[in-house]
PDB file of N, CA and C in Angstrom:
ATOM      1  N   MET A   1     -18.310 -17.174   6.161  1.00  0.00           N
ATOM      2  CA  MET A   1     -17.078 -16.152   4.823  1.00  0.00           C
ATOM      3  C   MET A   1     -16.849 -16.740   3.135  1.00  0.00           C
ATOM      4  N   SER A   2     -16.751 -16.267   2.193  1.00  0.00           N
ATOM      5  CA  SER A   2     -17.507 -16.744   1.219  1.00  0.00           C
ATOM      6  C   SER A   2     -15.582 -17.390   0.896  1.00  0.00           C
ATOM      7  N   ASN A   3     -16.009 -17.675  -0.434  1.00  0.00           N
ATOM      8  CA  ASN A   3     -14.717 -18.664  -0.674  1.00  0.00           C
ATOM      9  C   ASN A   3     -13.840 -18.377  -1.708  1.00  0.00           C
ATOM     10  N   THR A   4     -12.954 -17.500  -0.991  1.00  0.00           N
ATOM     11  CA  THR A   4     -12.009 -16.197  -1.456  1.00  0.00           C
ATOM     12  C   THR A   4     -10.885 -16.735  -0.662  1.00  0.00           C
ATOM     13  N   ALA A   5      -9.924 -16.399  -2.272  1.00  0.00           N
ATOM     14  CA  ALA A   5      -8.811 -16.761  -1.582  1.00  0.00           C
ATOM     15  C   ALA A   5      -7.928 -15.754  -0.032  1.00  0.00           C
ATOM     16  N   VAL A   6      -8.327 -14.427   0.586  1.00  0.00           N
ATOM     17  CA  VAL A   6      -7.335 -13.787   2.070  1.00  0.00           C
ATOM     18  C   VAL A   6      -9.027 -13.952   2.769  1.00  0.00           C
ATOM     19  N   ASP A   7      -8.904 -14.451   4.432  1.00  0.00           N
ATOM     20  CA  ASP A   7      -9.705 -14.903   4.877  1.00  0.00           C
ATOM     21  C   ASP A   7     -10.357 -13.270   5.563  1.00  0.00           C
ATOM     22  N   ASP A   8     -11.756 -13.054   6.453  1.00  0.00           N
ATOM     23  CA  ASP A   8     -11.722 -11.774   7.095  1.00  0.00           C
ATOM     24  C   ASP A   8     -10.644 -10.911   7.515  1.00  0.00           C
ATOM     25  N   GLU A   9      -9.877 -11.687   8.330  1.00  0.00           N
ATOM     26  CA  GLU A   9      -8.644 -10.526   9.182  1.00  0.00           C
ATOM     27  C   GLU A   9      -7.558 -10.340   8.574  1.00  0.00           C
ATOM     28  N   LEU A  10      -7.460 -10.124   7.249  1.00  0.00           N
ATOM     29  CA  LEU A  10      -5.924 -10.307   6.101  1.00  0.00           C
ATOM     30  C   LEU A  10      -6.951  -9.418   5.581  1.00  0.00           C
ATOM     31  N   TRP A  11      -8.321  -9.509   4.548  1.00  0.00           N
ATOM     32  CA  TRP A  11      -8.704  -8.463   3.890  1.00  0.00           C
ATOM     33  C   TRP A  11      -9.045  -6.816   5.320  1.00  0.00           C
ATOM     34  N   ALA A  12      -9.215  -7.147   6.837  1.00  0.00           N
ATOM     35  CA  ALA A  12      -9.421  -6.352   7.539  1.00  0.00           C
ATOM     36  C   ALA A  12      -8.439  -5.220   7.071  1.00  0.00           C
ATOM     37  N   GLU A  13      -7.515  -5.964   8.286  1.00  0.00           N
ATOM     38  CA  GLU A  13      -5.724  -5.509   8.502  1.00  0.00           C
ATOM     39  C   GLU A  13      -5.099  -5.575   7.130  1.00  0.00           C
ATOM     40  N   PHE A  14      -5.486  -5.407   5.925  1.00  0.00           N
ATOM     41  CA  PHE A  14      -4.646  -4.463   4.702  1.00  0.00           C
ATOM     42  C   PHE A  14      -4.733  -3.686   4.586  1.00  0.00           C
ATOM     43  N   HIS A  15      -6.562  -3.721   4.758  1.00  0.00           N
ATOM     44  CA  HIS A  15      -6.963  -2.673   4.224  1.00  0.00           C
ATOM     45  C   HIS A  15      -7.358  -1.153   5.373  1.00  0.00           C
ATOM     46  N   ARG A  16      -7.200  -1.481   6.980  1.00  0.00           N
ATOM     47  CA  ARG A  16      -6.116  -1.093   7.503  1.00  0.00           C
ATOM     48  C   ARG A  16      -5.091  -0.510   7.676  1.00  0.00           C
ATOM     49  N   VAL A  17      -4.300  -0.334   7.820  1.00  0.00           N
ATOM     50  CA  VAL A  17      -2.807  -0.658   7.155  1.00  0.00           C
ATOM     51  C   VAL A  17      -2.523  -0.115   5.365  1.00  0.00           C
ATOM     52  N   VAL A  18      -3.653  -0.335   4.859  1.00  0.00           N
ATOM     53  CA  VAL A  18      -3.196   0.534   3.916  1.00  0.00           C
ATOM     54  C   VAL A  18      -3.574   2.000   3.745  1.00  0.00           C
ATOM     55  N   ASN A  19      -3.080   2.354   3.701  1.00  0.00           N
ATOM     56  CA  ASN A  19      -4.563   4.039   4.635  1.00  0.00           C
ATOM     57  C   ASN A  19      -4.442   5.129   3.132  1.00  0.00           C
ATOM     58  N   MET A  20      -3.729   4.829   2.044  1.00  0.00           N
ATOM     59  CA  MET A  20      -3.822   5.400   0.597  1.00  0.00           C
ATOM     60  C   MET A  20      -5.021   5.211   0.230  1.00  0.00           C
ATOM     61  N   THR A  21      -5.738   5.626  -0.756  1.00  0.00           N
ATOM     62  CA  THR A  21      -6.895   5.072  -2.014  1.00  0.00           C
ATOM     63  C   THR A  21      -6.432   5.010  -2.755  1.00  0.00           C
ATOM     64  N   SER A  22      -6.598   4.203  -3.442  1.00  0.00           N
ATOM     65  CA  SER A  22      -6.236   4.183  -5.002  1.00  0.00           C
ATOM     66  C   SER A  22      -5.537   4.758  -6.282  1.00  0.00           C
ATOM     67  N   ARG A  23      -6.410   5.890  -6.050  1.00  0.00           N
ATOM     68  CA  ARG A  23      -6.142   7.575  -6.894  1.00  0.00           C
ATOM     69  C   ARG A  23      -4.478   8.099  -5.947  1.00  0.00           C
ATOM     70  N   GLU A  24      -4.916   7.867  -4.177  1.00  0.00           N
ATOM     71  CA  GLU A  24      -3.388   8.672  -3.463  1.00  0.00           C
ATOM     72  C   GLU A  24      -2.382   7.811  -4.026  1.00  0.00           C
ATOM     73  N   LEU A  25      -2.934   6.394  -4.340  1.00  0.00           N
ATOM     74  CA  LEU A  25      -1.550   5.841  -4.316  1.00  0.00           C
ATOM     75  C   LEU A  25      -0.398   5.838  -5.715  1.00  0.00           C
ATOM     76  N   GLU A  26      -1.343   5.729  -7.037  1.00  0.00           N
ATOM     77  CA  GLU A  26      -1.522   5.456  -8.172  1.00  0.00           C
ATOM     78  C   GLU A  26      -0.769   7.100  -8.237  1.00  0.00           C
ATOM     79  N   ASP A  27      -1.320   8.240  -7.873  1.00  0.00           N
ATOM     80  CA  ASP A  27      -0.864   9.662  -8.330  1.00  0.00           C
ATOM     81  C   ASP A  27       0.616   9.659  -7.161  1.00  0.00           C
ATOM     82  N   TRP A  28       1.016   9.391  -6.066  1.00  0.00           N
ATOM     83  CA  TRP A  28       2.172   9.090  -5.244  1.00  0.00           C
ATOM     84  C   TRP A  28       3.218   8.166  -6.503  1.00  0.00           C
ATOM     85  N   LEU A  29       3.082   6.961  -6.732  1.00  0.00           N
ATOM     86  CA  LEU A  29       3.978   6.354  -7.370  1.00  0.00           C
ATOM     87  C   LEU A  29       4.813   7.297  -8.521  1.00  0.00           C
ATOM     88  N   ARG A  30       3.426   7.536  -9.620  1.00  0.00           N
ATOM     89  CA  ARG A  30       3.700   8.666 -10.535  1.00  0.00           C
ATOM     90  C   ARG A  30       4.810   9.920  -9.945  1.00  0.00           C
ATOM     91  N   THR A  31       4.250  10.562  -9.090  1.00  0.00           N
ATOM     92  CA  THR A  31       4.942  11.280  -8.339  1.00  0.00           C
ATOM     93  C   THR A  31       6.284  10.803  -7.759  1.00  0.00           C
ATOM     94  N   ARG A  32       6.613  10.663  -7.416  1.00  0.00           N
ATOM     95  CA  ARG A  32       8.103   9.101  -6.752  1.00  0.00           C
ATOM     96  C   ARG A  32       9.040   9.670  -7.999  1.00  0.00           C
ATOM     97  N   ASP A  33       8.422   9.316  -8.969  1.00  0.00           N
ATOM     98  CA  ASP A  33       9.451   8.306 -10.167  1.00  0.00           C
ATOM     99  C   ASP A  33      10.022   9.415 -11.045  1.00  0.00           C
ATOM    100  N   ALA A  34       8.823  10.296 -10.873  1.00  0.00           N
ATOM    101  CA  ALA A  34       8.909  11.974 -11.537  1.00  0.00           C
ATOM    102  C   ALA A  34      10.573  12.473 -11.061  1.00  0.00           C
ATOM    103  N   GLY A  35      11.310  12.556 -12.150  1.00  0.00           N
ATOM    104  CA  GLY A  35      12.605  13.625 -12.060  1.00  0.00           C
ATOM    105  C   GLY A  35      12.700  14.098 -13.619  1.00  0.00           C
ATOM    106  N   PRO A  36      13.486  15.217 -13.082  1.00  0.00           N
ATOM    107  CA  PRO A  36      14.637  16.059 -14.328  1.00  0.00           C
ATOM    108  C   PRO A  36      15.339  15.135 -15.738  1.00  0.00           C
ATOM    109  N   GLU A  37      15.548  14.151 -15.612  1.00  0.00           N
ATOM    110  CA  GLU A  37      16.006  13.709 -15.916  1.00  0.00           C
ATOM    111  C   GLU A  37      16.117  12.596 -16.461  1.00  0.00           C
ATOM    112  N   THR A  38      14.801  11.794 -16.168  1.00  0.00           N
ATOM    113  CA  THR A  38      14.344  10.253 -16.344  1.00  0.00           C
ATOM    114  C   THR A  38      12.629  10.346 -16.388  1.00  0.00           C
ATOM    115  N   GLU A  39      11.747   9.854 -17.168  1.00  0.00           N
ATOM    116  CA  GLU A  39      10.856   9.713 -16.017  1.00  0.00           C
ATOM    117  C   GLU A  39      10.195   8.474 -16.683  1.00  0.00           C
ATOM    118  N   PRO A  40       9.803   7.121 -16.073  1.00  0.00           N
ATOM    119  CA  PRO A  40       9.008   6.310 -16.302  1.00  0.00           C
ATOM    120  C   PRO A  40       8.065   6.592 -17.134  1.00  0.00           C
ATOM    121  N   LEU A  41       7.011   5.701 -18.231  1.00  0.00           N
ATOM    122  CA  LEU A  41       5.687   5.550 -18.443  1.00  0.00           C
ATOM    123  C   LEU A  41       4.504   5.778 -17.677  1.00  0.00           C
ATOM    124  N   PRO A  42       3.829   6.353 -17.593  1.00  0.00           N
ATOM    125  CA  PRO A  42       2.764   6.363 -16.137  1.00  0.00           C
ATOM    126  C   PRO A  42       2.351   5.027 -15.718  1.00  0.00           C
ATOM    127  N   ASP A  43       2.482   4.368 -16.483  1.00  0.00           N
ATOM    128  CA  ASP A  43       1.897   3.009 -15.610  1.00  0.00           C
ATOM    129  C   ASP A  43       3.348   2.083 -15.404  1.00  0.00           C
ATOM    130  N   GLU A  44       3.665   1.998 -15.241  1.00  0.00           N
ATOM    131  CA  GLU A  44       4.936   1.585 -15.305  1.00  0.00           C
ATOM    132  C   GLU A  44       5.606   2.035 -13.542  1.00  0.00           C
ATOM    133  N   ALA A  45       5.469   3.473 -12.945  1.00  0.00           N
ATOM    134  CA  ALA A  45       5.792   4.316 -11.922  1.00  0.00           C
ATOM    135  C   ALA A  45       6.154   3.536 -10.844  1.00  0.00           C
ATOM    136  N   GLY A  46       6.930   3.972  -9.911  1.00  0.00           N
ATOM    137  CA  GLY A  46       6.969   2.878  -8.361  1.00  0.00           C
ATOM    138  C   GLY A  46       7.533   1.351  -8.734  1.00  0.00           C
ATOM    139  N   PRO A  47       7.907   0.980  -7.377  1.00  0.00           N
ATOM    140  CA  PRO A  47       8.509   0.114  -7.493  1.00  0.00           C
ATOM    141  C   PRO A  47       6.947  -0.890  -7.642  1.00  0.00           C
ATOM    142  N   PRO A  48       7.518  -2.575  -8.075  1.00  0.00           N
ATOM    143  CA  PRO A  48       6.471  -3.364  -7.753  1.00  0.00           C
ATOM    144  C   PRO A  48       5.514  -3.697  -7.057  1.00  0.00           C
ATOM    145  N   THR A  49       6.436  -3.664  -5.981  1.00  0.00           N
ATOM    146  CA  THR A  49       5.203  -3.819  -4.754  1.00  0.00           C
ATOM    147  C   THR A  49       3.831  -2.886  -5.022  1.00  0.00           C
ATOM    148  N   GLY A  50       4.503  -2.098  -5.181  1.00  0.00           N
ATOM    149  CA  GLY A  50       3.364  -0.676  -5.172  1.00  0.00           C
ATOM    150  C   GLY A  50       1.968  -0.942  -6.148  1.00  0.00           C
ATOM    151  N   HIS A  51       2.936  -1.017  -6.870  1.00  0.00           N
ATOM    152  CA  HIS A  51       1.529  -1.746  -8.292  1.00  0.00           C
ATOM    153  C   HIS A  51       0.629  -3.091  -8.102  1.00  0.00           C
ATOM    154  N   GLN A  52       1.341  -3.380  -7.373  1.00  0.00           N
ATOM    155  CA  GLN A  52       0.543  -5.179  -6.989  1.00  0.00           C
ATOM    156  C   GLN A  52      -0.134  -4.822  -5.846  1.00  0.00           C
ATOM    157  N   VAL A  53       0.065  -3.195  -4.884  1.00  0.00           N
ATOM    158  CA  VAL A  53      -0.928  -2.851  -3.723  1.00  0.00           C
ATOM    159  C   VAL A  53      -2.162  -2.491  -4.602  1.00  0.00           C
ATOM    160  N   LEU A  54      -1.837  -2.144  -5.455  1.00  0.00           N
ATOM    161  CA  LEU A  54      -2.953  -0.937  -6.349  1.00  0.00           C
ATOM    162  C   LEU A  54      -3.625  -1.627  -7.427  1.00  0.00           C
ATOM    163  N   ALA A  55      -3.002  -2.605  -7.614  1.00  0.00           N
ATOM    164  CA  ALA A  55      -4.237  -3.762  -8.340  1.00  0.00           C
ATOM    165  C   ALA A  55      -5.213  -4.532  -7.521  1.00  0.00           C
ATOM    166  N   VAL A  56      -4.655  -4.515  -5.802  1.00  0.00           N
ATOM    167  CA  VAL A  56      -5.418  -4.969  -4.911  1.00  0.00           C
ATOM    168  C   VAL A  56      -6.379  -3.696  -4.731  1.00  0.00           C
ATOM    169  N   LEU A  57      -6.179  -3.162  -4.731  1.00  0.00           N
ATOM    170  CA  LEU A  57      -7.263  -1.853  -3.715  1.00  0.00           C
ATOM    171  C   LEU A  57      -8.540  -1.909  -5.334  1.00  0.00           C
ATOM    172  N   ARG A  58      -8.215  -1.883  -6.494  1.00  0.00           N
ATOM    173  CA  ARG A  58      -8.654  -2.230  -7.337  1.00  0.00           C
ATOM    174  C   ARG A  58      -9.431  -2.878  -7.820  1.00  0.00           C
ATOM    175  N   LYS A  59      -9.455  -4.018  -6.924  1.00  0.00           N
ATOM    176  CA  LYS A  59     -10.468  -5.933  -6.460  1.00  0.00           C
ATOM    177  C   LYS A  59     -11.284  -6.013  -6.291  1.00  0.00           C
ATOM    178  N   ARG A  60     -11.765  -5.960  -6.650  1.00  0.00           N
ATOM    179  CA  ARG A  60     -13.110  -6.905  -6.061  1.00  0.00           C
ATOM    180  C   ARG A  60     -12.452  -7.655  -4.888  1.00  0.00           C
ATOM    181  N   ARG A  61     -13.199  -8.283  -3.473  1.00  0.00           N
ATOM    182  CA  ARG A  61     -12.572  -8.993  -2.219  1.00  0.00           C
ATOM    183  C   ARG A  61     -12.705 -10.476  -3.212  1.00  0.00           C
ATOM    184  N   SER A  62     -14.248 -11.068  -3.819  1.00  0.00           N
ATOM    185  CA  SER A  62     -14.231 -12.080  -4.691  1.00  0.00           C
ATOM    186  C   SER A  62     -13.299 -12.580  -6.028  1.00  0.00           C
ATOM    187  N   ASP A  63     -13.228 -10.557  -5.337  1.00  0.00           N
ATOM    188  CA  ASP A  63     -11.617 -11.213  -7.093  1.00  0.00           C
ATOM    189  C   ASP A  63      -9.940 -10.862  -7.114  1.00  0.00           C
ATOM    190  N   VAL A  64     -10.039 -11.453  -5.829  1.00  0.00           N
ATOM    191  CA  VAL A  64      -8.820 -11.078  -4.792  1.00  0.00           C
ATOM    192  C   VAL A  64      -8.377 -12.849  -4.865  1.00  0.00           C
ATOM    193  N   ASP A  65      -6.561 -12.547  -5.399  1.00  0.00           N
ATOM    194  CA  ASP A  65      -5.803 -14.335  -5.637  1.00  0.00           C
ATOM    195  C   ASP A  65      -4.993 -15.148  -4.590  1.00  0.00           C
ATOM    196  N   SER A  66      -5.301 -16.127  -4.620  1.00  0.00           N
ATOM    197  CA  SER A  66      -3.471 -16.929  -3.937  1.00  0.00           C
ATOM    198  C   SER A  66      -1.764 -14.957  -3.517  1.00  0.00           C
ATOM    199  N   ARG A  67      -1.744 -14.518  -5.386  1.00  0.00           N
ATOM    200  CA  ARG A  67      -0.391 -14.769  -5.464  1.00  0.00           C
ATOM    201  C   ARG A  67      -1.627 -12.831  -4.309  1.00  0.00           C
ATOM    202  N   ASP A  68      -2.251 -12.075  -4.813  1.00  0.00           N
ATOM    203  CA  ASP A  68      -2.767 -11.279  -4.124  1.00  0.00           C
ATOM    204  C   ASP A  68      -3.254 -11.232  -3.251  1.00  0.00           C
ATOM    205  N   ALA A  69      -2.851 -12.068  -2.285  1.00  0.00           N
ATOM    206  CA  ALA A  69      -2.753 -12.854  -0.402  1.00  0.00           C
ATOM    207  C   ALA A  69      -1.730 -12.387  -0.130  1.00  0.00           C
ATOM    208  N   ASP A  70      -0.764 -12.998  -0.963  1.00  0.00           N
ATOM    209  CA  ASP A  70       0.602 -13.188  -0.209  1.00  0.00           C
ATOM    210  C   ASP A  70       1.268 -11.892  -0.552  1.00  0.00           C
ATOM    211  N   VAL A  71       0.202 -11.279  -1.275  1.00  0.00           N
ATOM    212  CA  VAL A  71       0.788  -8.849  -1.425  1.00  0.00           C
ATOM    213  C   VAL A  71       0.813  -8.516  -0.207  1.00  0.00           C
ATOM    214  N   MET A  72      -0.666  -9.316   0.493  1.00  0.00           N
ATOM    215  CA  MET A  72      -0.875  -8.271   0.956  1.00  0.00           C
ATOM    216  C   MET A  72      -0.770  -8.467   2.508  1.00  0.00           C
ATOM    217  N   ARG A  73      -0.621  -9.936   2.755  1.00  0.00           N
ATOM    218  CA  ARG A  73       0.279 -10.315   3.987  1.00  0.00           C
ATOM    219  C   ARG A  73       1.913  -9.588   3.630  1.00  0.00           C
ATOM    220  N   LYS A  74       2.333  -9.910   3.111  1.00  0.00           N
ATOM    221  CA  LYS A  74       3.750  -8.969   2.839  1.00  0.00           C
ATOM    222  C   LYS A  74       2.848  -7.671   2.900  1.00  0.00           C
ATOM    223  N   VAL A  75       2.416  -7.025   2.581  1.00  0.00           N
ATOM    224  CA  VAL A  75       2.633  -5.636   2.797  1.00  0.00           C
ATOM    225  C   VAL A  75       2.300  -5.192   4.505  1.00  0.00           C
ATOM    226  N   VAL A  76       1.146  -6.107   4.972  1.00  0.00           N
ATOM    227  CA  VAL A  76       1.117  -5.407   6.498  1.00  0.00           C
ATOM    228  C   VAL A  76       2.594  -6.204   6.855  1.00  0.00           C
ATOM    229  N   ASP A  77       2.808  -7.278   7.285  1.00  0.00           N
ATOM    230  CA  ASP A  77       4.445  -7.584   8.050  1.00  0.00           C
ATOM    231  C   ASP A  77       4.556  -6.218   7.058  1.00  0.00           C
ATOM    232  N   ARG A  78       4.609  -5.331   6.233  1.00  0.00           N
ATOM    233  CA  ARG A  78       5.917  -4.326   6.475  1.00  0.00           C
ATOM    234  C   ARG A  78       5.735  -3.095   7.581  1.00  0.00           C
ATOM    235  N   VAL A  79       4.493  -3.296   6.668  1.00  0.00           N
ATOM    236  CA  VAL A  79       3.535  -2.099   7.470  1.00  0.00           C
ATOM    237  C   VAL A  79       4.178  -2.353   9.575  1.00  0.00           C
ATOM    238  N   HIS A  80       4.021  -3.012  10.343  1.00  0.00           N
ATOM    239  CA  HIS A  80       3.658  -3.727  11.028  1.00  0.00           C
ATOM    240  C   HIS A  80       5.401  -3.097  11.365  1.00  0.00           C
ATOM    241  N   ALA A  81       5.757  -3.979  10.472  1.00  0.00           N
ATOM    242  CA  ALA A  81       8.164  -3.787  11.504  1.00  0.00           C
ATOM    243  C   ALA A  81       8.461  -2.716  11.437  1.00  0.00           C
ATOM    244  N   GLN A  82       7.257  -1.240  11.311  1.00  0.00           N
ATOM    245  CA  GLN A  82       8.207  -0.329  10.293  1.00  0.00           C
ATOM    246  C   GLN A  82       6.769   0.634  11.305  1.00  0.00           C
ATOM    247  N   ARG A  83       5.961   0.138  12.198  1.00  0.00           N
ATOM    248  CA  ARG A  83       5.022   1.156  12.618  1.00  0.00           C
ATOM    249  C   ARG A  83       4.300   1.084  13.658  1.00  0.00           C
ATOM    250  N   ARG A  84       4.256   1.323  14.603  1.00  0.00           N
ATOM    251  CA  ARG A  84       3.520   1.007  15.939  1.00  0.00           C
ATOM    252  C   ARG A  84       2.160  -0.278  15.902  1.00  0.00           C
ATOM    253  N   ASP A  85       1.849  -0.494  16.934  1.00  0.00           N
ATOM    254  CA  ASP A  85       0.683  -0.816  16.313  1.00  0.00           C
ATOM    255  C   ASP A  85      -0.598  -0.071  16.145  1.00  0.00           C
ATOM    256  N   ASP A  86      -1.105   1.092  16.911  1.00  0.00           N
ATOM    257  CA  ASP A  86      -1.499   2.139  17.086  1.00  0.00           C
ATOM    258  C   ASP A  86      -2.146   2.552  15.286  1.00  0.00           C
ATOM    259  N   LEU A  87      -0.895   3.033  14.618  1.00  0.00           N
ATOM    260  CA  LEU A  87      -1.191   3.093  13.054  1.00  0.00           C
ATOM    261  C   LEU A  87      -1.260   5.240  13.294  1.00  0.00           C
ATOM    262  N   GLU A  88      -0.753   5.234  14.654  1.00  0.00           N
ATOM    263  CA  GLU A  88      -1.427   6.900  15.062  1.00  0.00           C
ATOM    264  C   GLU A  88      -0.854   8.018  14.022  1.00  0.00           C
ATOM    265  N   PRO A  89      -0.879   8.901  14.337  1.00  0.00           N
ATOM    266  CA  PRO A  89      -0.347   9.955  12.278  1.00  0.00           C
ATOM    267  C   PRO A  89       1.365   9.962  13.482  1.00  0.00           C
ATOM    268  N   THR A  90       2.724   9.613  12.657  1.00  0.00           N
ATOM    269  CA  THR A  90       3.668   9.723  12.694  1.00  0.00           C
ATOM    270  C   THR A  90       5.083  10.515  12.339  1.00  0.00           C
ATOM    271  N   ALA A  91       5.377  11.279  12.823  1.00  0.00           N
ATOM    272  CA  ALA A  91       6.767  12.334  11.806  1.00  0.00           C
ATOM    273  C   ALA A  91       8.005  11.303  11.341  1.00  0.00           C
ATOM    274  N   GLY A  92       8.055  11.020  10.329  1.00  0.00           N
ATOM    275  CA  GLY A  92       9.777  10.933  10.678  1.00  0.00           C
ATOM    276  C   GLY A  92      10.287  10.728   9.394  1.00  0.00           C
ATOM    277  N   GLU A  93      11.249  10.702   8.946  1.00  0.00           N
ATOM    278  CA  GLU A  93      12.393  10.837   8.173  1.00  0.00           C
ATOM    279  C   GLU A  93      11.591  10.744   6.879  1.00  0.00           C
ATOM    280  N   PRO A  94      11.638  11.615   5.964  1.00  0.00           N
ATOM    281  CA  PRO A  94      10.940  11.881   4.616  1.00  0.00           C
ATOM    282  C   PRO A  94      11.237  10.742   4.303  1.00  0.00           C
ATOM    283  N   HIS A  95      12.968  10.041   3.618  1.00  0.00           N
ATOM    284  CA  HIS A  95      12.682   8.364   3.148  1.00  0.00           C
ATOM    285  C   HIS A  95      12.178   7.698   3.801  1.00  0.00           C
ATOM    286  N   TRP A  96      12.142   7.631   5.017  1.00  0.00           N
ATOM    287  CA  TRP A  96      11.280   6.150   5.536  1.00  0.00           C
ATOM    288  C   TRP A  96      10.013   6.600   5.176  1.00  0.00           C
ATOM    289  N   ARG A  97       9.325   7.909   5.159  1.00  0.00           N
ATOM    290  CA  ARG A  97       7.504   7.653   4.996  1.00  0.00           C
ATOM    291  C   ARG A  97       7.021   7.909   3.745  1.00  0.00           C
ATOM    292  N   HIS A  98       8.503   8.222   2.869  1.00  0.00           N
ATOM    293  CA  HIS A  98       8.388   7.802   1.206  1.00  0.00           C
ATOM    294  C   HIS A  98       8.364   6.375   1.049  1.00  0.00           C
ATOM    295  N   ARG A  99       8.362   5.692   1.578  1.00  0.00           N
ATOM    296  CA  ARG A  99       8.892   4.065   1.767  1.00  0.00           C
ATOM    297  C   ARG A  99       7.993   3.297   1.316  1.00  0.00           C
ATOM    298  N   LEU A 100       7.288   3.331   3.098  1.00  0.00           N
ATOM    299  CA  LEU A 100       5.392   3.021   3.386  1.00  0.00           C
ATOM    300  C   LEU A 100       4.774   3.608   2.400  1.00  0.00           C
ATOM    301  N   MET A 101       4.560   5.398   1.749  1.00  0.00           N
ATOM    302  CA  MET A 101       3.099   5.120   0.956  1.00  0.00           C
ATOM    303  C   MET A 101       3.727   4.788  -0.451  1.00  0.00           C
ATOM    304  N   SER A 102       4.873   4.410  -0.313  1.00  0.00           N
ATOM    305  CA  SER A 102       5.438   3.495  -2.352  1.00  0.00           C
ATOM    306  C   SER A 102       4.224   2.445  -1.775  1.00  0.00           C
ATOM    307  N   ILE A 103       3.893   2.075  -0.607  1.00  0.00           N
ATOM    308  CA  ILE A 103       3.342   0.560  -0.336  1.00  0.00           C
ATOM    309  C   ILE A 103       1.975   1.027  -0.205  1.00  0.00           C
ATOM    310  N   GLY A 104       1.238   1.839  -0.441  1.00  0.00           N
ATOM    311  CA  GLY A 104       0.355   2.502   0.088  1.00  0.00           C
ATOM    312  C   GLY A 104      -0.483   2.462   1.764  1.00  0.00           C
ATOM    313  N   HIS A 105       0.886   2.581   2.923  1.00  0.00           N
ATOM    314  CA  HIS A 105       0.872   3.654   3.769  1.00  0.00           C
ATOM    315  C   HIS A 105       1.487   5.069   3.897  1.00  0.00           C
ATOM    316  N   ASP A 106       0.433   5.916   4.349  1.00  0.00           N
ATOM    317  CA  ASP A 106       1.188   7.384   5.259  1.00  0.00           C
ATOM    318  C   ASP A 106       1.280   7.551   6.782  1.00  0.00           C
ATOM    319  N   PRO A 107       2.703   8.224   6.253  1.00  0.00           N
ATOM    320  CA  PRO A 107       2.738   6.780   8.426  1.00  0.00           C
ATOM    321  C   PRO A 107       1.765   9.084   8.943  1.00  0.00           C
ATOM    322  N   LEU A 108       1.463   9.767   7.325  1.00  0.00           N
ATOM    323  CA  LEU A 108       1.436  11.103   8.503  1.00  0.00           C
ATOM    324  C   LEU A 108      -0.611  11.324   8.170  1.00  0.00           C
ATOM    325  N   LYS A 109      -1.379  10.024   7.452  1.00  0.00           N
ATOM    326  CA  LYS A 109      -2.626   9.736   7.581  1.00  0.00           C
ATOM    327  C   LYS A 109      -3.904   9.428   8.558  1.00  0.00           C
ATOM    328  N   PRO A 110      -3.700   9.836   9.191  1.00  0.00           N
ATOM    329  CA  PRO A 110      -4.644   9.551  10.543  1.00  0.00           C
ATOM    330  C   PRO A 110      -5.212   8.476  10.710  1.00  0.00           C
ATOM    331  N   ALA A 111      -5.416   7.575  11.598  1.00  0.00           N
ATOM    332  CA  ALA A 111      -6.202   5.985  11.596  1.00  0.00           C
ATOM    333  C   ALA A 111      -7.321   6.699  12.119  1.00  0.00           C
ATOM    334  N   ASP A 112      -8.191   4.890  10.465  1.00  0.00           N
ATOM    335  CA  ASP A 112     -10.381   5.108  10.553  1.00  0.00           C
ATOM    336  C   ASP A 112     -10.314   5.030  12.645  1.00  0.00           C
TER     337      ASP A 112
END
């Protein structure tokens, strides 16, 4: 293992549960916050955790630091708390799906 803040298991599980690409997540965060009354600046759209996930997705493993590893653990735990372990496509209430998509997990997307 290289000298990074994240071990092999966390790296693999984060990339398994975060099944949206950085582009898909970025587009989703912008779309989700778009509304008829107001629209935030594109780089500010979406929740902070979504932006943190996006930042991790854009990094090489060797560039991940301990704060990134904390975000990765938080997202893995959150997805596992709300999904079955197999992560098979599951339809649910739109607000549940949207909440998960805001951290990079689309419950309707097939597992790899």
